[in-house]
Short mmCIF file of N, CA and C in Angstrom, two decimals:
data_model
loop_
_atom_site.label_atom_id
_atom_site.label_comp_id
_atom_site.label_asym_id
_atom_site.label_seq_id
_atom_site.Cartn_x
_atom_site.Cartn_y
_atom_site.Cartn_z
N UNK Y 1 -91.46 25.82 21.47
CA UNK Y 1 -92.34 26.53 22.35
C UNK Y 1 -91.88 26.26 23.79
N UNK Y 2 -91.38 27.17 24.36
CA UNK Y 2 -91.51 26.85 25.92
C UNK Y 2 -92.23 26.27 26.61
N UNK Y 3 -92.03 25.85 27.84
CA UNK Y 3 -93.25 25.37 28.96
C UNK Y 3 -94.13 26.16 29.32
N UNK Y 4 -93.91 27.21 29.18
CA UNK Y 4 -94.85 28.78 30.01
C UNK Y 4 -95.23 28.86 28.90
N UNK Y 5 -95.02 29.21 27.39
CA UNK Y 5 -96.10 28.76 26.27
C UNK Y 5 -96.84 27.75 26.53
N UNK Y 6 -96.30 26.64 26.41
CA UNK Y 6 -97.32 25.30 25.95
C UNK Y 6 -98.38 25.52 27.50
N UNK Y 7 -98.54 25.92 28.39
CA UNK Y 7 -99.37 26.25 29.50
C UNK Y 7 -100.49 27.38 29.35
N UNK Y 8 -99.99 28.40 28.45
CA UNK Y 8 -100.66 29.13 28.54
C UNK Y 8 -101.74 28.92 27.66
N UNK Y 9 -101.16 28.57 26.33
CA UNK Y 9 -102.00 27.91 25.21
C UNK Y 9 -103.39 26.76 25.59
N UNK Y 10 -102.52 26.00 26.59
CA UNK Y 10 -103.86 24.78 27.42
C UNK Y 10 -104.85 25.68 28.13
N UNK Y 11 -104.33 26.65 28.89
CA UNK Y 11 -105.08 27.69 29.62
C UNK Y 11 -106.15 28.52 28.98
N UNK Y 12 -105.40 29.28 27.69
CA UNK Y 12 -106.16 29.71 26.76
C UNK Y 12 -107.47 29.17 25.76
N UNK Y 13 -106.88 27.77 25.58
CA UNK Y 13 -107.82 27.04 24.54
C UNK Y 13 -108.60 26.19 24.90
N UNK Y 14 -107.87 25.73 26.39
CA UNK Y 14 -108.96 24.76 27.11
C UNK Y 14 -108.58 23.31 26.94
N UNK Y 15 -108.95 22.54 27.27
CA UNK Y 15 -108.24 21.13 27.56
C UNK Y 15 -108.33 20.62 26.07
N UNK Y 16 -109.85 20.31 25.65
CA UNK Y 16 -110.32 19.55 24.91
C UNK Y 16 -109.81 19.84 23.22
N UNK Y 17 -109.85 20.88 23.29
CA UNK Y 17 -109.05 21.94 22.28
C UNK Y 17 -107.83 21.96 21.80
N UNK Y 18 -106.98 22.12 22.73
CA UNK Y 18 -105.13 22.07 23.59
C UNK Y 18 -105.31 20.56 23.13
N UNK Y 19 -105.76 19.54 23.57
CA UNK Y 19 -105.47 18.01 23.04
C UNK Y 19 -105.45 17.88 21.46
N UNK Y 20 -106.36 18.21 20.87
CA UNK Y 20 -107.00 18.45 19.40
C UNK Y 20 -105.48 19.06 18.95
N UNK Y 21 -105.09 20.37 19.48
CA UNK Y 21 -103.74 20.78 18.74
C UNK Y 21 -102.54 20.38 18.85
N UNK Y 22 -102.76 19.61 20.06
CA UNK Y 22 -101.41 18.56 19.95
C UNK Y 22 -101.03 17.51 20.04
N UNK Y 23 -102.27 16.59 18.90
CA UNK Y 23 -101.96 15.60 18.42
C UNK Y 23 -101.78 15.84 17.02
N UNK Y 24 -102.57 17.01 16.23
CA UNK Y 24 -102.09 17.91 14.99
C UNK Y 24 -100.83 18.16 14.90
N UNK Y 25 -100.22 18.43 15.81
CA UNK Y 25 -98.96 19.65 16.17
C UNK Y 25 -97.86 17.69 16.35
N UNK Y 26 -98.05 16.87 16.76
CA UNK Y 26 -97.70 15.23 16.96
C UNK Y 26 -97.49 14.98 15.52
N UNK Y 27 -99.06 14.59 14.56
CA UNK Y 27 -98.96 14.30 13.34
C UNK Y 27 -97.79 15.09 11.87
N UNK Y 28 -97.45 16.37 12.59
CA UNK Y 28 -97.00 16.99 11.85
C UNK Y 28 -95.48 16.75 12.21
N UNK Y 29 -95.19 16.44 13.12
CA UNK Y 29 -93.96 16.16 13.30
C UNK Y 29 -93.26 15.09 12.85
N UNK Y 30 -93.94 13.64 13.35
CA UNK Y 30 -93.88 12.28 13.02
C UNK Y 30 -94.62 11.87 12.20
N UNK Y 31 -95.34 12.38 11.43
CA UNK Y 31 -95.87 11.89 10.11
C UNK Y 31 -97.38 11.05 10.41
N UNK Y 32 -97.70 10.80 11.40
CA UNK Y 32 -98.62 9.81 11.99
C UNK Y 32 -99.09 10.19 13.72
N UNK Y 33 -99.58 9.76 14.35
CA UNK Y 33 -99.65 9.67 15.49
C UNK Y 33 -99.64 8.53 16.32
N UNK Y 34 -98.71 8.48 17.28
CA UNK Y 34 -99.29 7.16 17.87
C UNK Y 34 -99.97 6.66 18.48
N UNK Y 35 -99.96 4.80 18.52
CA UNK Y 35 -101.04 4.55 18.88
C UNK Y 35 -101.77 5.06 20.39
N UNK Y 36 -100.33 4.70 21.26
CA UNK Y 36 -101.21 5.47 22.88
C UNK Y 36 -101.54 6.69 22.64
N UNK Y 37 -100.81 7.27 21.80
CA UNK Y 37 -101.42 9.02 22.05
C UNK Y 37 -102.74 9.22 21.41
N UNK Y 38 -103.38 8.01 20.15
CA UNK Y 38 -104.67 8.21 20.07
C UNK Y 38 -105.21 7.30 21.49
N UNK Y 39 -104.87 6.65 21.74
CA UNK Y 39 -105.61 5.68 23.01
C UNK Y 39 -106.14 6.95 24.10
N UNK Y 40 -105.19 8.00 24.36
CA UNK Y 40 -104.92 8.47 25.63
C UNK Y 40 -105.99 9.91 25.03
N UNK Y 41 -106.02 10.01 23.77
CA UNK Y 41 -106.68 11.37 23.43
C UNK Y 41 -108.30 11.80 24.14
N UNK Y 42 -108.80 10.63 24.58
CA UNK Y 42 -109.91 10.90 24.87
C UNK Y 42 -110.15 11.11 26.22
N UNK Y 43 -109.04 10.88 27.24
CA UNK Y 43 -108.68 11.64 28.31
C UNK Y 43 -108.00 12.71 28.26
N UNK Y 44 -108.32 14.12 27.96
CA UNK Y 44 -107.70 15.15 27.55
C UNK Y 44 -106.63 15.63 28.15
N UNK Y 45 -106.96 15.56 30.26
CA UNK Y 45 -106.00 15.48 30.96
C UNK Y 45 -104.88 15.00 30.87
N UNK Y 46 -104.56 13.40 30.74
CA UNK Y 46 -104.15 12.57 31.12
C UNK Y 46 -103.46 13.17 29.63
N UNK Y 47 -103.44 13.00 28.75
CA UNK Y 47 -102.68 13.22 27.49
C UNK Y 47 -102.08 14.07 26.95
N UNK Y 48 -102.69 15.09 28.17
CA UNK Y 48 -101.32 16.62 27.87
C UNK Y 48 -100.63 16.43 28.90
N UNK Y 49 -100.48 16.18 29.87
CA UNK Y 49 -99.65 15.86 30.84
C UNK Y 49 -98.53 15.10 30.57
N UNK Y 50 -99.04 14.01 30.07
CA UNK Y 50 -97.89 12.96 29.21
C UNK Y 50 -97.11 13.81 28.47
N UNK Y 51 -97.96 14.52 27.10
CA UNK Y 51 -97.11 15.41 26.18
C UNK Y 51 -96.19 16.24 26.91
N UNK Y 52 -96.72 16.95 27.66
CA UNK Y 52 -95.66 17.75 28.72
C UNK Y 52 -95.04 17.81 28.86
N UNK Y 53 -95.05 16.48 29.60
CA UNK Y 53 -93.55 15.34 30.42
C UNK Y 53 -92.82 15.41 29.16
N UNK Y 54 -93.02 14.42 28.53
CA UNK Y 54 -92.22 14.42 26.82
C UNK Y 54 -91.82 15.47 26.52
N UNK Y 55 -92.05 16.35 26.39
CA UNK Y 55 -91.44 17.41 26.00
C UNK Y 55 -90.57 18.16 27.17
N UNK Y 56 -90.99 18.17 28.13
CA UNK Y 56 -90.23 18.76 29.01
C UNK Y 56 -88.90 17.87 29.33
N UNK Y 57 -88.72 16.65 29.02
CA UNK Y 57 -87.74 15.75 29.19
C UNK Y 57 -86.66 16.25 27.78
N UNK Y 58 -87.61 16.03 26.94
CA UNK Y 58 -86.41 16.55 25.92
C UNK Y 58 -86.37 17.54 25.97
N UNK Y 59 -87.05 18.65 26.09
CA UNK Y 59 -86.22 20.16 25.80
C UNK Y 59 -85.33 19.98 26.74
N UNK Y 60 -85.27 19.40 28.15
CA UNK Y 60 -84.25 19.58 28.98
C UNK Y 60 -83.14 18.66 28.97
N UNK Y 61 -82.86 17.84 27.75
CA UNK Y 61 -82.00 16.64 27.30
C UNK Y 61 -81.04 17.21 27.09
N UNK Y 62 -80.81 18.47 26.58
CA UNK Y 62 -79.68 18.41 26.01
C UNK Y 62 -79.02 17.94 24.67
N UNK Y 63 -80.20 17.12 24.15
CA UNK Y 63 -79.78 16.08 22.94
C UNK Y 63 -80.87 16.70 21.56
N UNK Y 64 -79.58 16.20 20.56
CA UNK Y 64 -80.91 17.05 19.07
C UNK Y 64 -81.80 15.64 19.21
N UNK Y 65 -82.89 16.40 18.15
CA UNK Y 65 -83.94 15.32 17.53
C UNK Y 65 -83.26 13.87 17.64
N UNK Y 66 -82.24 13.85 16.15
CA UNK Y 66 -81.54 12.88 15.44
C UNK Y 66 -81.59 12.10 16.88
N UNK Y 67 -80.74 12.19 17.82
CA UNK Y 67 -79.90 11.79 18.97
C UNK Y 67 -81.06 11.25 19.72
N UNK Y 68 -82.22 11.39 20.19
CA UNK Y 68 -83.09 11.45 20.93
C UNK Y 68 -83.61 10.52 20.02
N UNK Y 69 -84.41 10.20 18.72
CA UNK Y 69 -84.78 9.23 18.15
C UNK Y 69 -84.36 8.14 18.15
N UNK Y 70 -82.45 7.75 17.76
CA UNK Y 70 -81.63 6.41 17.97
C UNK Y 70 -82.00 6.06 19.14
N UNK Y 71 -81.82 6.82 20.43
CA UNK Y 71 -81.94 6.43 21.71
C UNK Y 71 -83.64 5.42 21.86
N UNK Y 72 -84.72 5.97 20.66
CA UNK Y 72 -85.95 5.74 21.09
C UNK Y 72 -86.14 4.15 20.33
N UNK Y 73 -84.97 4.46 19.74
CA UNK Y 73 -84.94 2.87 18.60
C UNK Y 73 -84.52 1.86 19.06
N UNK Y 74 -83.21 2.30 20.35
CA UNK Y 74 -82.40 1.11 21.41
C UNK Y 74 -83.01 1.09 22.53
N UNK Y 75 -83.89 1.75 22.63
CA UNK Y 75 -84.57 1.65 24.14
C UNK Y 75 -86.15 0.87 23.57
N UNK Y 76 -86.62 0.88 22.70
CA UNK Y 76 -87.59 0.20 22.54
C UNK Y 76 -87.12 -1.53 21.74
N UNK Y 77 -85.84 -1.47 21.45
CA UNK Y 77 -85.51 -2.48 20.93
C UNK Y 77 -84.95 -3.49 21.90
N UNK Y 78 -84.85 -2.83 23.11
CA UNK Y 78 -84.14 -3.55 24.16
C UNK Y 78 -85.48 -3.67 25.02
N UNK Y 79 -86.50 -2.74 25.08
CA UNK Y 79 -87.32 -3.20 25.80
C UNK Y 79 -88.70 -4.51 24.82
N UNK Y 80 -87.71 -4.67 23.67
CA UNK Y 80 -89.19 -5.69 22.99
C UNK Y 80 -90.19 -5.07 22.69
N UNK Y 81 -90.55 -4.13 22.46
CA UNK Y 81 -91.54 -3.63 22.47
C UNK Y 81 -92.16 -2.87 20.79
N UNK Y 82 -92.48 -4.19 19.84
CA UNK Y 82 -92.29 -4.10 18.75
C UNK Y 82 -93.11 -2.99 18.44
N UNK Y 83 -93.99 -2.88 18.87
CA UNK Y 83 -95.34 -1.21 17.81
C UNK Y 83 -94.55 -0.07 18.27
N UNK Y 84 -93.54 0.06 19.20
CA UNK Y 84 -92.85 1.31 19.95
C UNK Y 84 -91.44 1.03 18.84
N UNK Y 85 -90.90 0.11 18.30
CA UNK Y 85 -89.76 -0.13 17.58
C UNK Y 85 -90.45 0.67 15.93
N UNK Y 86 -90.85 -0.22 15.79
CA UNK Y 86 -91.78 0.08 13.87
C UNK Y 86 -91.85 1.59 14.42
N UNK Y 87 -92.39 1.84 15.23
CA UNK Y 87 -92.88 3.73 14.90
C UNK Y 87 -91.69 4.52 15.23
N UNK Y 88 -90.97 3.99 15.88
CA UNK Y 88 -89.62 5.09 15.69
C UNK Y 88 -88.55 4.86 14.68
N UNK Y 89 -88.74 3.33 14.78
CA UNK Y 89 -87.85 3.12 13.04
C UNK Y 89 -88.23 4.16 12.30
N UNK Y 90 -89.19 3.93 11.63
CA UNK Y 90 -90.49 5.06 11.15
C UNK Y 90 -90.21 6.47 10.77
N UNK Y 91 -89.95 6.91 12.13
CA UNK Y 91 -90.02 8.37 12.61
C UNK Y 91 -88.34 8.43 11.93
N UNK Y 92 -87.47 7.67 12.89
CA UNK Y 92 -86.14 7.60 12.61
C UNK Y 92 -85.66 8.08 10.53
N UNK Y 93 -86.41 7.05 10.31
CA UNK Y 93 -86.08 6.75 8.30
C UNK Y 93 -86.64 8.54 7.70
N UNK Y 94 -87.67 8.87 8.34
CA UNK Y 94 -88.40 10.15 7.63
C UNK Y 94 -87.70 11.49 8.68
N UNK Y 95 -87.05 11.06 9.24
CA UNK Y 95 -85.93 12.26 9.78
C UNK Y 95 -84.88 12.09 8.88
N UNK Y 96 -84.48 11.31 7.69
CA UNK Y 96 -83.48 11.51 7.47
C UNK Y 96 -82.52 10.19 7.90
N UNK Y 97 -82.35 9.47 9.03
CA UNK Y 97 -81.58 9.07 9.84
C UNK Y 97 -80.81 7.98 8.81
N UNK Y 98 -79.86 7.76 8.42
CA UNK Y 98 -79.59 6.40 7.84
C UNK Y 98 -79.70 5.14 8.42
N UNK Y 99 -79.89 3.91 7.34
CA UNK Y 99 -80.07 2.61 8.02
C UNK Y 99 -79.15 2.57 8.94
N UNK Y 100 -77.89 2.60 8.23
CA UNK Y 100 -76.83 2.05 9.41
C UNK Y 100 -76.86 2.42 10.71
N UNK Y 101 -77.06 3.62 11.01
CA UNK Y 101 -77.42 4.27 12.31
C UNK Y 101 -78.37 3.44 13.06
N UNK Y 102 -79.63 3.47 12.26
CA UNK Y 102 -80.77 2.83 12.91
C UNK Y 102 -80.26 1.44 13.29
N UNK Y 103 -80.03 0.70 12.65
CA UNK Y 103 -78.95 -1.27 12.94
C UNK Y 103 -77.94 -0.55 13.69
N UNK Y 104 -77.29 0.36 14.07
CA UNK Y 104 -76.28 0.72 15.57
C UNK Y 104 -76.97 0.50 16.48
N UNK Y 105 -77.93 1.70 16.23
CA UNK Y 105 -78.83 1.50 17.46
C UNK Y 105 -79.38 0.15 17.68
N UNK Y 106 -79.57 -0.61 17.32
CA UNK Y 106 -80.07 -2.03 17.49
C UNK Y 106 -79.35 -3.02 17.77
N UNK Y 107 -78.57 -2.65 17.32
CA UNK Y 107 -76.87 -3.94 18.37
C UNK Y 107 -76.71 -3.52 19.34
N UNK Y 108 -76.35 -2.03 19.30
CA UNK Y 108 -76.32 -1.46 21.04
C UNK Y 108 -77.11 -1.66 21.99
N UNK Y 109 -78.51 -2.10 21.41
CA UNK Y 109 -79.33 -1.75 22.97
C UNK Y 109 -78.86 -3.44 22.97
N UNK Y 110 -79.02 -4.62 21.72
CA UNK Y 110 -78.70 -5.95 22.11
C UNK Y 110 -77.63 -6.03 22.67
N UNK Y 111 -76.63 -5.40 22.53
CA UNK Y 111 -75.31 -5.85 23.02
C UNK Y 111 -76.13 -5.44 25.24
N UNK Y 112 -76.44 -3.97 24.90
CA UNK Y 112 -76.71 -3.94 26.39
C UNK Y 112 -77.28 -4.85 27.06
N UNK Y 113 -78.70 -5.75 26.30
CA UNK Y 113 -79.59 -6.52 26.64
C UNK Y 113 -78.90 -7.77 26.98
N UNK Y 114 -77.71 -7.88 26.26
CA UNK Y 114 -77.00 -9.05 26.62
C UNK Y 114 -76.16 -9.53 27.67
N UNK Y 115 -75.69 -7.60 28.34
CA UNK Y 115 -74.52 -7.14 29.11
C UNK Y 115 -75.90 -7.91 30.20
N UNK Y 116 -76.30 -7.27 30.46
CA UNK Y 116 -77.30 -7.31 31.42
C UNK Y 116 -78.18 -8.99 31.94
N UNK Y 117 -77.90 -9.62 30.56
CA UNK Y 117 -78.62 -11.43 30.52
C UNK Y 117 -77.52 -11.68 31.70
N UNK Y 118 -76.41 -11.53 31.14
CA UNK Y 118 -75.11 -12.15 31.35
C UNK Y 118 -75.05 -11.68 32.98
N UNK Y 119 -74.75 -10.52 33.44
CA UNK Y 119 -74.39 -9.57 34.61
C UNK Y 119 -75.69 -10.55 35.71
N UNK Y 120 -76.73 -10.12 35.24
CA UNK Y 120 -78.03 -10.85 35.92
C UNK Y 120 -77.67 -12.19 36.63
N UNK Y 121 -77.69 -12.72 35.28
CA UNK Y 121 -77.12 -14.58 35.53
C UNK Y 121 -76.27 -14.79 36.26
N UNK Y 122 -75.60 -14.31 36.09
CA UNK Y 122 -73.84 -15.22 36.55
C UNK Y 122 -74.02 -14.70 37.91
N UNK Y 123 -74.18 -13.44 38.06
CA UNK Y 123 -74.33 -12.90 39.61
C UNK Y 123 -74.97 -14.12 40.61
N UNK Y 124 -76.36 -14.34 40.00
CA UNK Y 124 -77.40 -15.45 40.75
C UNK Y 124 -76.66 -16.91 40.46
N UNK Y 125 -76.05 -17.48 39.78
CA UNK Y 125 -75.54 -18.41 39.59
C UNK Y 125 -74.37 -18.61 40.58
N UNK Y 126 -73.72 -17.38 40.82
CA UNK Y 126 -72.67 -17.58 42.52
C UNK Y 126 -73.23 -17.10 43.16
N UNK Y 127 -74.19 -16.56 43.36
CA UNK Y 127 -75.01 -16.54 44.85
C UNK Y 127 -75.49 -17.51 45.09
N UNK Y 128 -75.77 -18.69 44.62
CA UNK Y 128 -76.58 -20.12 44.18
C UNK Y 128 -75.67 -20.95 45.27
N UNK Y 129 -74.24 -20.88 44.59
CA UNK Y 129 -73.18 -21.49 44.76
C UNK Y 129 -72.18 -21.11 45.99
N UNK Y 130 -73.00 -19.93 46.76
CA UNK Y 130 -71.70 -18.95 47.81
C UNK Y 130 -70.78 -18.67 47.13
N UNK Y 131 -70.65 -18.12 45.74
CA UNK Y 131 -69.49 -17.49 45.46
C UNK Y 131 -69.36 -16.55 45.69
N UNK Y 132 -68.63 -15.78 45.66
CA UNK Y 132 -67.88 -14.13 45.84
C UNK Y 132 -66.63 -13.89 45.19
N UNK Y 133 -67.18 -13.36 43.59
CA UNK Y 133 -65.84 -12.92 42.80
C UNK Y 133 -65.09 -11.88 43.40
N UNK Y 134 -65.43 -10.92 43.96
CA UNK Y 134 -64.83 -9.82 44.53
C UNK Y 134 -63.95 -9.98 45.55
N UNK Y 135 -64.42 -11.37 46.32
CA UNK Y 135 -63.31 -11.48 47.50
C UNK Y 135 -62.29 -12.53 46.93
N UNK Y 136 -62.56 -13.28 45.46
CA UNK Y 136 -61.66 -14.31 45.21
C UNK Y 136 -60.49 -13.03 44.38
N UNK Y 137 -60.82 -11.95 44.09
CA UNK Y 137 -60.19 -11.20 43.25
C UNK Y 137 -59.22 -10.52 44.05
N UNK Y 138 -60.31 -10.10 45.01
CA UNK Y 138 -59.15 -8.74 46.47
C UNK Y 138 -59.75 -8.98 47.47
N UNK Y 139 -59.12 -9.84 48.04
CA UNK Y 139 -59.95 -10.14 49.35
C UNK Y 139 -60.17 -8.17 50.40
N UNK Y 140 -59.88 -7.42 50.09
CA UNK Y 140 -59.98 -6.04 50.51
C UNK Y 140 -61.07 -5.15 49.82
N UNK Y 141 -61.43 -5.84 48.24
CA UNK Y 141 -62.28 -5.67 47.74
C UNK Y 141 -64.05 -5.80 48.00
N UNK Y 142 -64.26 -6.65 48.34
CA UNK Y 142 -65.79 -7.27 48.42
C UNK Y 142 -66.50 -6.27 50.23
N UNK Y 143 -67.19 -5.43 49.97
CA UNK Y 143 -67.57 -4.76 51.10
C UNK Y 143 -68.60 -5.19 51.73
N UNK Y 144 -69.23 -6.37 51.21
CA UNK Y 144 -69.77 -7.39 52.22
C UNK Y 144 -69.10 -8.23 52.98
N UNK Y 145 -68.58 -8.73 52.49
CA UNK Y 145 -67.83 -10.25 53.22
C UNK Y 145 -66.34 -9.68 53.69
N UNK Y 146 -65.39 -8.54 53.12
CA UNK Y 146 -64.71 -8.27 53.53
C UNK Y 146 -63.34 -8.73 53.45
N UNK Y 147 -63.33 -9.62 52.77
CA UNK Y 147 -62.59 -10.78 52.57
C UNK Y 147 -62.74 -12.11 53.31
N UNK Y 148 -63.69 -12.39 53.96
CA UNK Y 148 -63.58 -13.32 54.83
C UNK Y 148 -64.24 -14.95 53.69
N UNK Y 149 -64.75 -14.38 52.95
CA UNK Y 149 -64.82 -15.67 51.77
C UNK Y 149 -63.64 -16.28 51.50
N UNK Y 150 -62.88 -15.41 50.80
CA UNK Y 150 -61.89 -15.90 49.93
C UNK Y 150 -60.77 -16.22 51.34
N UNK Y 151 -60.63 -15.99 52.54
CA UNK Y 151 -59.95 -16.95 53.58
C UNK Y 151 -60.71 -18.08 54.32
N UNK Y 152 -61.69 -18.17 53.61
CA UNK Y 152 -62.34 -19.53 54.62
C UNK Y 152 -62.32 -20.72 53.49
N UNK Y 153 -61.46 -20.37 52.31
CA UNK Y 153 -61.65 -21.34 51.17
C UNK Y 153 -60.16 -22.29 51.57
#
């Protein structure tokens, strides 16, 4: 359904209504509904707006279902966020998706989560210390310091 559909339909049916059909129109997709989207249902506003967004993000992704689900499996797996992991696992297994895919997606976002421990740390660990890898590397490199680190050593 387009955006100029899904608008007109809210327009047509009315908020309270328009919410009612698309958490139906939710259940039928993903097998269940989730939990914020029942949390959020009783603000009718507030919960088509969200849907909206959601939808308007993916129709304009570029990316199929399949593709858009893994992503929802490494992005909730990297953000910890276990009731957001279980329901797209979930969603993921009853699309079809194979395990292995789903465990890709789950090293990947760890491997990222790790890129990022690591990148984080070490950064603050020579800022701690006045280091500057960039000027010990190319002193022409580092566009703060300029090189003037790595000649005052």
């Amino acid at each position: 359904m387009s955006f100029e559909d899904e608008l007109d339909a809210i327009l047509v049916k009315g908020k309270e209504k328009a919410a009612q059909d698309i958490l139906k129109a939710v259940e039928d997709a993903y097998g269940e509904i989730p939990y914020v989207f029942q949390f959020m249902k009783d603000n009718p506003e507030i919960f088509i707006t969200k849907v909206l967004h959601n939808n308007a993000i993916q129709r304009n992704s570029g990316l199929d279902a399949r593709t858009i689900e893994l992503i929802s499996v490494a992005v909730s797996a990297a953000m910890r966020c276990s009731h957001c992991l279980k329901l797209h696992i979930r969603i993921a297994s009853n699309m079809g998706i194979p395990d292995n895919q789903i465990a890709a997606a789950v090293f990947l976002a760890a491997n990222l989560v790790s890129a990022s421990v690591l990148a984080t740390a070490t950064r603050n660990i020579d800022e701690e210390r006045d280091v500057c890898r960039a000027c010990e590397i190319n002193s022409q490199a580092c566009e703060i310091h300029g090189g003037r680190k790595g000649s005052e050593r």
